[in-house]
Tab-separated table of C-alpha atoms in Angstrom:
chain	number	residue	atom	x	y	z
C	1	MET	CA	84.289	1.206	0.050
C	2	GLN	CA	84.899	3.938	2.490
C	3	THR	CA	81.378	5.098	3.672
C	4	LYS	CA	80.359	8.379	4.830
C	5	ARG	CA	79.910	8.461	8.851
C	6	THR	CA	77.475	10.284	10.858
C	7	PHE	CA	79.237	12.070	13.513
C	8	LEU	CA	77.944	13.220	17.334
C	9	PRO	CA	77.236	17.135	17.564
C	10	ILE	CA	79.873	17.838	20.660
C	11	ARG	CA	78.908	17.883	23.680
C	12	LEU	CA	80.883	20.170	26.546
C	13	PRO	CA	80.977	18.720	29.917
C	14	PRO	CA	79.796	21.035	32.293
C	15	LYS	CA	81.674	24.310	34.078
C	16	ASN	CA	82.820	22.851	37.726
C	17	PRO	CA	81.428	19.265	37.052
C	18	ASN	CA	81.077	17.305	40.137
C	19	PRO	CA	83.209	13.796	39.241
C	20	GLU	CA	80.320	11.860	39.116
C	21	LYS	CA	77.571	13.463	37.218
C	22	PHE	CA	80.828	14.176	34.716
C	23	LEU	CA	81.353	10.717	34.396
C	24	ILE	CA	78.168	10.107	33.564
C	25	PHE	CA	77.533	13.285	31.303
C	26	LEU	CA	80.623	11.239	29.202
C	27	SER	CA	79.843	8.545	29.012
C	28	PRO	CA	77.646	8.580	26.222
C	29	ILE	CA	80.393	9.751	23.735
C	30	LEU	CA	83.174	7.371	25.106
C	31	ASN	CA	82.741	4.610	23.248
C	32	MET	CA	80.873	5.202	20.049
C	33	ASN	CA	81.663	1.615	18.730
C	34	PRO	CA	79.881	-1.300	16.934
C	35	LYS	CA	79.761	-5.114	18.964
C	36	GLU	CA	79.889	-7.940	17.493
C	37	ILE	CA	77.420	-9.984	19.131
C	38	SER	CA	78.384	-13.322	16.889
C	39	GLU	CA	79.791	-13.223	13.362
C	40	GLY	CA	78.512	-10.346	11.388
C	41	ILE	CA	75.344	-10.068	13.684
C	42	PHE	CA	76.450	-5.986	15.657
C	43	TRP	CA	74.701	-4.485	19.130
C	44	VAL	CA	74.527	-0.828	17.477
C	45	GLY	CA	72.153	0.179	20.081
C	46	ALA	CA	72.254	3.680	22.955
C	47	ILE	CA	73.008	3.885	26.320
C	48	ASP	CA	70.800	5.843	28.669
C	49	TRP	CA	72.940	6.363	31.371
C	50	GLU	CA	70.824	9.100	33.018
C	51	GLU	CA	67.369	7.681	33.065
C	52	ARG	CA	66.487	7.081	36.043
C	53	ASP	CA	62.760	6.578	35.610
C	54	PHE	CA	61.283	4.460	33.451
C	55	HIS	CA	57.365	4.964	33.718
C	56	ASN	CA	57.310	5.067	37.339
C	57	PHE	CA	59.772	1.354	37.831
C	58	HIS	CA	63.267	2.978	39.259
C	59	THR	CA	65.494	2.497	36.733
C	60	LEU	CA	68.197	2.916	39.378
C	61	ARG	CA	71.631	2.630	36.578
C	62	GLY	CA	70.063	4.124	33.223
C	63	LEU	CA	68.776	0.992	30.731
C	64	THR	CA	70.332	0.428	27.288
C	65	TYR	CA	67.704	0.818	24.039
C	66	ASN	CA	68.844	-2.204	22.301
C	67	SER	CA	69.810	-2.644	18.513
C	68	TYR	CA	70.785	-5.037	16.340
C	69	LEU	CA	72.094	-4.562	12.537
C	70	ILE	CA	72.409	-8.305	10.650
C	71	LEU	CA	75.174	-7.499	7.756
C	72	ASP	CA	74.578	-10.422	4.926
C	73	GLU	CA	73.099	-9.527	1.298
C	74	LYS	CA	70.709	-7.138	2.772
C	75	LYS	CA	71.195	-5.604	5.652
C	76	VAL	CA	68.786	-5.595	8.612
C	77	VAL	CA	68.630	-3.309	11.289
C	78	ILE	CA	66.607	-5.177	14.703
C	79	ASP	CA	64.556	-2.715	16.090
C	80	ALA	CA	65.259	1.137	16.313
C	81	VAL	CA	65.509	3.572	19.884
C	82	LYS	CA	64.511	6.231	21.465
C	83	HIS	CA	64.094	9.286	19.684
C	84	LYS	CA	66.301	11.268	20.542
C	85	PHE	CA	69.167	8.557	20.706
C	86	VAL	CA	68.906	8.045	17.308
C	87	SER	CA	72.683	10.219	16.141
C	88	GLU	CA	74.075	8.370	18.676
C	89	GLN	CA	72.711	4.831	16.460
C	90	LEU	CA	73.197	6.083	13.651
C	91	GLU	CA	76.685	6.082	14.028
C	92	ARG	CA	77.364	3.046	15.432
C	93	ILE	CA	75.194	1.876	12.327
C	94	SER	CA	77.643	4.054	9.727
C	95	ARG	CA	80.632	2.961	11.299
C	96	LEU	CA	79.819	-0.429	10.014
C	97	VAL	CA	78.032	-0.002	6.527
C	98	ASP	CA	76.242	3.288	5.185
C	99	PRO	CA	72.412	3.790	6.440
C	100	LYS	CA	71.466	4.171	2.855
C	101	GLU	CA	72.214	0.698	2.101
C	102	ILE	CA	69.326	-0.866	5.144
C	103	GLU	CA	66.827	-2.766	3.490
C	104	TYR	CA	65.087	-3.525	6.565
C	105	VAL	CA	64.284	-2.949	9.885
C	106	VAL	CA	62.307	-5.188	11.959
C	107	VAL	CA	60.212	-3.473	14.766
C	108	ASN	CA	59.724	-6.478	17.034
C	109	HIS	CA	57.771	-3.944	19.595
C	110	ILE	CA	55.851	0.168	18.705
C	111	GLU	CA	56.017	1.087	22.058
C	112	PRO	CA	58.298	4.134	22.202
C	113	ASP	CA	61.765	3.175	24.219
C	114	HIS	CA	61.552	0.917	20.743
C	115	ALA	CA	60.480	2.714	17.627
C	116	SER	CA	59.823	6.500	18.905
C	117	GLY	CA	62.962	6.724	16.873
C	118	LEU	CA	62.260	4.761	13.618
C	119	ALA	CA	60.618	7.611	11.733
C	120	ASP	CA	64.494	9.192	11.355
C	121	LEU	CA	66.254	6.226	10.819
C	122	LEU	CA	64.010	6.045	7.871
C	123	ARG	CA	64.893	9.848	7.240
C	124	VAL	CA	68.396	8.047	6.374
C	125	ALA	CA	67.606	4.780	5.323
C	126	LYS	CA	65.252	5.933	3.001
C	127	ASP	CA	64.371	2.724	0.896
C	128	ALA	CA	63.597	0.244	3.980
C	129	THR	CA	60.999	-1.554	4.195
C	130	VAL	CA	59.369	-1.965	7.779
C	131	ILE	CA	58.297	-5.756	9.398
C	132	CYS	CA	56.278	-5.213	12.009
C	133	SER	CA	53.177	-7.871	13.071
C	134	GLN	CA	49.343	-6.332	11.730
C	135	LYS	CA	48.286	-4.903	15.247
C	136	GLY	CA	52.788	-2.864	15.118
C	137	LYS	CA	51.312	-1.279	11.849
C	138	GLU	CA	48.324	-0.636	13.006
C	139	GLY	CA	50.112	1.214	15.796
C	140	LEU	CA	53.166	2.686	14.628
C	141	CYS	CA	50.637	4.999	11.627
C	142	LYS	CA	48.805	6.039	14.261
C	143	PHE	CA	52.649	7.392	15.876
C	144	PHE	CA	53.107	8.300	12.974
C	145	GLU	CA	52.576	9.830	8.911
C	146	CYS	CA	53.429	6.441	7.947
C	147	LYS	CA	51.629	6.612	4.316
C	148	ASP	CA	54.618	6.975	2.398
C	149	TRP	CA	56.280	3.931	4.130
C	150	ASN	CA	56.920	0.288	2.745
C	151	PHE	CA	55.498	-2.461	5.219
C	152	MET	CA	56.041	-6.213	5.310
C	153	VAL	CA	53.286	-7.306	7.965
C	154	VAL	CA	54.315	-11.193	9.587
C	155	LYS	CA	52.850	-13.053	11.828
C	156	ASN	CA	53.799	-16.581	13.777
C	157	GLY	CA	56.193	-18.755	11.876
C	158	ASP	CA	56.620	-16.507	8.363
C	159	THR	CA	61.086	-16.381	7.077
C	160	LEU	CA	62.466	-14.244	5.214
C	161	LYS	CA	65.790	-15.113	3.475
C	162	ILE	CA	68.427	-12.084	3.660
C	163	GLY	CA	71.456	-14.090	1.992
C	164	LYS	CA	72.886	-16.980	3.818
C	165	ARG	CA	70.630	-15.925	6.682
C	166	THR	CA	67.384	-16.707	7.527
C	167	LEU	CA	64.561	-14.076	10.091
C	168	MET	CA	61.825	-16.398	11.075
C	169	PHE	CA	59.066	-13.813	12.892
C	170	LEU	CA	57.478	-15.503	16.506
C	171	ASP	CA	54.931	-14.246	17.861
C	172	MET	CA	54.626	-12.959	21.083
C	173	THR	CA	51.494	-10.800	21.476
C	174	MET	CA	51.080	-9.379	25.226
C	175	LEU	CA	54.437	-9.897	26.216
C	176	HIS	CA	53.873	-7.082	27.122
C	177	TRP	CA	51.881	-5.158	24.205
C	178	PRO	CA	49.503	-6.726	21.212
C	179	ASP	CA	52.253	-5.953	18.117
C	180	SER	CA	54.823	-8.044	19.855
C	181	ILE	CA	56.964	-9.925	17.771
C	182	ALA	CA	60.969	-11.986	18.247
C	183	THR	CA	62.757	-12.752	15.224
C	184	TYR	CA	65.499	-16.002	15.166
C	185	VAL	CA	68.087	-15.471	12.616
C	186	VAL	CA	67.636	-19.646	12.128
C	187	GLU	CA	71.358	-20.474	11.036
C	188	ASP	CA	72.683	-18.539	14.222
C	189	LYS	CA	70.020	-19.348	15.977
C	190	ILE	CA	70.203	-15.676	17.654
C	191	LEU	CA	66.843	-14.372	19.307
C	192	PHE	CA	66.109	-11.307	19.825
C	193	SER	CA	62.960	-11.756	22.508
C	194	ASN	CA	61.970	-8.070	22.191
C	195	ASP	CA	61.207	-6.909	25.957
C	196	ALA	CA	61.603	-10.721	27.467
C	197	PHE	CA	64.725	-12.266	29.294
C	198	GLY	CA	65.885	-7.826	29.211
C	199	GLN	CA	67.209	-5.545	32.199
C	200	HIS	CA	67.084	-2.492	32.579
C	201	VAL	CA	70.555	-1.276	33.117
C	202	ALA	CA	73.096	1.060	31.570
C	203	SER	CA	76.364	-0.582	30.667
C	204	GLU	CA	78.668	-1.237	28.058
C	205	GLU	CA	79.302	-5.012	28.554
C	206	ARG	CA	77.115	-7.184	25.620
C	207	PHE	CA	76.943	-10.187	27.570
C	208	ALA	CA	75.823	-11.229	31.009
C	209	GLU	CA	79.344	-13.390	32.048
C	210	ASP	CA	80.913	-9.511	30.781
C	211	LEU	CA	78.127	-8.013	33.684
C	212	GLY	CA	78.018	-11.329	35.636
C	213	VAL	CA	75.513	-13.446	35.436
C	214	GLU	CA	74.303	-13.064	39.277
C	215	ASN	CA	74.336	-8.942	38.211
C	216	ALA	CA	72.809	-9.630	35.358
C	217	LEU	CA	69.777	-12.294	36.467
C	218	LYS	CA	69.143	-9.278	39.312
C	219	TRP	CA	68.639	-6.228	36.748
C	220	ALA	CA	66.363	-8.702	34.937
C	221	LYS	CA	64.287	-10.011	38.332
C	222	LEU	CA	63.828	-6.109	38.070
C	223	TYR	CA	62.792	-6.391	35.135
C	224	TYR	CA	60.190	-9.197	35.367
C	225	ALA	CA	58.810	-8.426	38.930
C	226	ASN	CA	57.690	-5.119	37.337
C	227	ILE	CA	57.083	-5.223	34.264
C	228	LEU	CA	56.487	-9.106	33.140
C	229	MET	CA	54.958	-10.445	36.576
C	230	PRO	CA	51.143	-10.290	35.416
C	231	LEU	CA	51.960	-11.939	32.283
C	232	ALA	CA	52.663	-15.428	34.287
C	233	THR	CA	50.380	-17.993	32.366
C	234	LEU	CA	51.758	-16.249	29.001
C	235	ILE	CA	54.828	-16.949	29.801
C	236	LYS	CA	54.625	-20.295	30.491
C	237	LYS	CA	52.972	-20.734	26.935
C	238	LYS	CA	55.509	-19.515	25.322
C	239	LEU	CA	58.344	-21.190	27.257
C	240	GLU	CA	56.664	-23.803	26.251
C	241	GLU	CA	56.580	-23.409	22.957
C	242	LEU	CA	60.039	-22.112	22.319
C	243	LYS	CA	61.525	-25.463	23.679
C	244	GLY	CA	61.073	-26.134	20.241
C	245	VAL	CA	63.131	-23.823	19.134
C	246	GLU	CA	67.444	-24.061	19.184
C	247	VAL	CA	68.463	-21.108	20.725
C	248	ARG	CA	72.445	-20.285	20.959
C	249	LEU	CA	71.748	-17.015	22.311
C	250	ILE	CA	68.940	-14.472	23.640
C	251	ALA	CA	69.427	-10.788	22.397
C	252	PRO	CA	66.691	-8.845	24.072
C	253	SER	CA	65.303	-5.374	23.682
C	254	HIS	CA	66.861	-4.127	27.297
C	255	GLY	CA	70.518	-4.912	29.136
C	256	VAL	CA	72.826	-7.538	28.128
C	257	ALA	CA	72.578	-10.955	25.149
C	258	TRP	CA	72.346	-14.466	26.817
C	259	ARG	CA	75.433	-16.655	25.972
C	260	ASN	CA	73.442	-19.415	28.311
C	261	PRO	CA	70.223	-19.070	27.253
C	262	LYS	CA	69.520	-21.365	29.837
C	263	VAL	CA	70.217	-19.748	32.573
C	264	ILE	CA	67.620	-16.989	32.084
C	265	VAL	CA	64.825	-19.263	31.103
C	266	GLU	CA	65.146	-21.661	34.277
C	267	ASN	CA	64.879	-18.143	35.584
C	268	TYR	CA	61.555	-17.108	34.165
C	269	ALA	CA	60.142	-20.482	34.782
C	270	ASN	CA	60.237	-20.452	38.547
C	271	TRP	CA	59.233	-16.880	38.623
C	272	ALA	CA	56.273	-17.178	36.153
C	273	GLU	CA	55.364	-20.441	38.123
C	274	PHE	CA	55.924	-17.602	41.461
C	275	LYS	CA	58.173	-20.304	43.343
C	276	ALA	CA	58.682	-18.496	46.146
C	277	GLU	CA	61.806	-18.712	48.674
C	278	ASN	CA	61.204	-19.290	52.127
C	279	LYS	CA	61.156	-15.408	53.156
C	280	VAL	CA	58.623	-12.422	54.275
C	281	VAL	CA	58.452	-8.953	53.284
C	282	VAL	CA	57.015	-6.353	55.396
C	283	VAL	CA	56.671	-2.653	53.979
C	284	TYR	CA	54.907	-0.444	56.062
C	285	ASP	CA	54.022	3.795	56.450
C	286	THR	CA	54.060	5.393	59.650
C	287	MET	CA	52.311	8.522	60.374
C	288	TRP	CA	53.886	9.044	64.167
C	289	GLY	CA	55.828	5.285	64.392
C	290	SER	CA	53.434	2.827	65.699
C	291	THR	CA	52.390	1.804	62.922
C	292	GLU	CA	56.749	1.113	62.440
C	293	LYS	CA	56.810	-0.185	65.975
C	294	LEU	CA	54.089	-2.792	64.886
C	295	ALA	CA	56.072	-3.583	61.351
C	296	ARG	CA	59.121	-3.752	63.407
C	297	ALA	CA	57.330	-6.439	65.925
C	298	ILE	CA	56.503	-8.146	63.240
C	299	ALA	CA	59.495	-8.557	60.993
C	300	GLU	CA	61.521	-9.686	63.979
C	301	GLY	CA	59.267	-12.451	64.825
C	302	ALA	CA	59.452	-13.518	61.332
C	303	SER	CA	63.116	-13.528	61.740
C	304	LYS	CA	62.766	-16.535	63.773
C	305	ASN	CA	61.806	-19.621	61.041
C	306	ALA	CA	62.798	-16.801	57.214
C	307	LYS	CA	64.264	-14.596	55.928
C	308	VAL	CA	62.855	-10.800	56.285
C	309	ARG	CA	62.858	-7.740	54.209
C	310	LEU	CA	61.761	-5.058	55.800
C	311	PHE	CA	60.692	-1.330	53.795
C	312	HIS	CA	59.454	1.790	54.465
C	313	VAL	CA	56.637	2.154	51.358
C	314	ARG	CA	58.234	5.894	51.306
C	315	LYS	CA	61.537	6.065	51.418
C	316	ASP	CA	62.390	2.625	49.452
C	317	SER	CA	61.988	1.558	46.234
C	318	TRP	CA	58.659	0.183	45.081
C	319	THR	CA	60.487	-1.368	42.239
C	320	GLU	CA	62.543	-3.143	44.281
C	321	ILE	CA	59.943	-4.306	47.232
C	322	VAL	CA	57.253	-5.766	44.555
C	323	THR	CA	61.068	-8.035	43.530
C	324	GLU	CA	61.131	-9.065	46.672
C	325	ILE	CA	57.674	-9.973	47.110
C	326	LEU	CA	58.231	-11.708	43.509
C	327	ASP	CA	59.188	-14.701	45.406
C	328	ALA	CA	58.284	-13.673	49.425
C	329	LYS	CA	56.292	-16.864	50.687
C	330	ALA	CA	54.279	-14.422	52.904
C	331	LEU	CA	53.998	-10.570	52.786
C	332	ALA	CA	52.698	-8.323	55.468
C	333	VAL	CA	51.762	-4.947	54.717
C	334	GLY	CA	50.526	-2.214	57.801
C	335	ALA	CA	49.100	1.564	57.717
C	336	PRO	CA	47.453	4.033	59.820
C	337	THR	CA	44.085	4.938	59.604
C	338	ILE	CA	43.936	8.606	57.838
C	339	HIS	CA	40.381	10.511	56.984
C	340	ASN	CA	38.626	7.379	57.420
C	341	SER	CA	40.459	5.491	55.099
C	342	VAL	CA	44.573	4.019	54.737
C	343	PHE	CA	47.263	5.997	54.572
C	344	PRO	CA	47.525	6.836	50.541
C	345	PRO	CA	51.728	5.912	50.168
C	346	VAL	CA	49.803	2.354	50.848
C	347	ALA	CA	46.907	2.437	48.964
C	348	GLY	CA	49.052	3.573	46.092
C	349	PHE	CA	51.285	0.713	46.534
C	350	LEU	CA	48.641	-1.708	46.836
C	351	SER	CA	47.096	-0.804	43.698
C	352	TYR	CA	50.443	-0.642	41.793
C	353	LEU	CA	51.004	-4.011	43.455
C	354	LYS	CA	47.414	-5.542	42.224
C	355	SER	CA	48.393	-4.294	38.702
C	356	LEU	CA	51.471	-6.827	38.774
C	357	LYS	CA	49.102	-10.084	39.751
C	358	PRO	CA	51.122	-12.243	42.653
C	359	LYS	CA	50.744	-14.915	43.861
C	360	ASN	CA	50.958	-18.019	46.396
C	361	LYS	CA	51.106	-16.056	49.329
C	362	LYS	CA	49.983	-15.768	52.635
C	363	ALA	CA	49.700	-11.832	53.785
C	364	LEU	CA	48.493	-9.824	57.234
C	365	ALA	CA	47.606	-6.667	57.233
C	366	PHE	CA	48.397	-4.351	59.785
C	367	GLY	CA	48.268	-1.013	61.588
C	368	SER	CA	46.701	1.563	64.423
C	369	TYR	CA	44.152	3.574	64.329
C	370	GLY	CA	42.488	6.469	66.851
C	371	TRP	CA	38.703	5.908	66.744
C	372	ASN	CA	37.776	3.379	63.215
C	373	GLY	CA	40.045	0.547	62.038
C	374	VAL	CA	38.646	0.994	58.680
C	375	ALA	CA	42.893	0.892	57.015
C	376	VAL	CA	43.352	-2.599	58.187
C	377	LYS	CA	40.217	-3.540	56.488
C	378	GLU	CA	40.641	-2.148	53.518
C	379	MET	CA	44.038	-3.323	53.525
C	380	ALA	CA	43.162	-6.497	54.273
C	381	LYS	CA	39.833	-6.363	51.510
C	382	ALA	CA	42.854	-5.430	48.691
C	383	LEU	CA	45.225	-8.423	50.157
C	384	GLU	CA	42.556	-10.770	49.545
C	385	GLU	CA	41.397	-9.560	46.588
C	386	MET	CA	44.781	-10.017	44.825
C	387	GLY	CA	44.689	-14.724	46.289
C	388	PHE	CA	46.603	-14.610	49.414
C	389	GLU	CA	45.444	-16.301	52.182
C	390	ILE	CA	44.750	-13.237	55.468
C	391	GLN	CA	45.412	-12.097	58.766
C	392	GLN	CA	44.348	-8.890	60.058
C	393	PHE	CA	45.934	-6.621	63.073
C	394	ALA	CA	44.943	-3.599	64.198
C	395	VAL	CA	46.079	-1.230	67.623
C	396	LYS	CA	44.551	1.565	69.143
C	397	PHE	CA	46.724	4.361	69.203
C	398	LYS	CA	49.811	3.273	70.635
C	399	PRO	CA	50.951	-0.894	71.116
C	400	THR	CA	50.891	-1.948	74.532
C	401	LYS	CA	53.583	-4.431	75.298
C	402	GLU	CA	51.072	-6.642	75.134
C	403	GLU	CA	50.295	-5.624	71.696
C	404	LEU	CA	53.769	-5.545	70.370
C	405	GLN	CA	53.692	-9.088	71.473
C	406	LYS	CA	50.823	-10.260	69.589
C	407	ALA	CA	52.450	-8.859	66.686
C	408	TYR	CA	55.994	-10.972	67.455
C	409	GLU	CA	54.160	-14.307	67.198
C	410	LEU	CA	51.997	-12.958	63.889
C	411	GLY	CA	54.892	-12.336	62.255
C	412	VAL	CA	57.107	-16.298	63.772
C	413	GLU	CA	53.511	-17.417	62.578
C	414	LEU	CA	53.453	-15.830	58.410
C	415	SER	CA	57.417	-17.113	58.782
C	416	LYS	CA	56.282	-20.782	59.311
């Protein structure tokens, strides 16, 4: 039976476009085909080529909002998309089936990047039942007017037969919201893992092997470090639970799917244990160059025994910095004193870092001052509260040769 298609409105390119921006402009409408990830199961999500900031996560290459369509006796959509991409999702669905035939929409997670397009989807799939956790239902009914929606509330281990396939729902509470669940297709051994194992990268590739496994792992590490790092204890517990589930394919809510789940699961296990490489990260900001001189001397000393990553906190991405800190064995943070406090960009960075709860590191607080060296003391206190083994080094005004030598030696010590 031929189904009616819903087509996107034509988007005219800008006059005299920059070639690179023109490609970005056209990319969302170049390929509207769904992509089969397993027999009868299709990716029907959306690609956001232009997003560069996802609640302070620097999405350096955009991101995807993954949605999946399961064609069985009952038609099931796994997750909605961000509201402004619903037409893109519906176009992909309509190339396979009339969206009105959708009987279930599983909401693994109610955060707006996953679910803000749900109401628009349900205006087309009017008879669909929304499947979610109890917390998910409560949250959706705060985001939307839901009194006319049909709900099926599920808990861990509940199943739903949709034809030749069975869906099993797994509790993912606080990975990373209270409502979170994952959906497992028993017969196909596919885990729709929600945010776990995802990456923020815009790509038409749907599998890690096609993007390049090492490349996919790089994006997955950025995602883990900036979103899931504070949940390491829960992640370790959940990885243990998942050992009892045979998984052939992991399909997350963002990024590419993993045909070899062992690769990403092993990396998650290492990240959750904060297994450290032989690496030192030096992060600093400077007013008149004195703290920068100390930072470079520390980095030079640390390079004697370890890899070094040197970052300027205003010029480099915090997203990248904390990703390097994730598996570093040591961290040095430097700032000058201003207004009897820590130079604000570094204070802000430390606040962000503290929220991510990194562990198992040595640390050095350093910096320059004019008449009150309180910044180093405050940074040391902040790092100590994170559970780090702390050293301090403060220099008045411009560092002397002897003080730069001392900074070098502290770097050497930090790298051991």
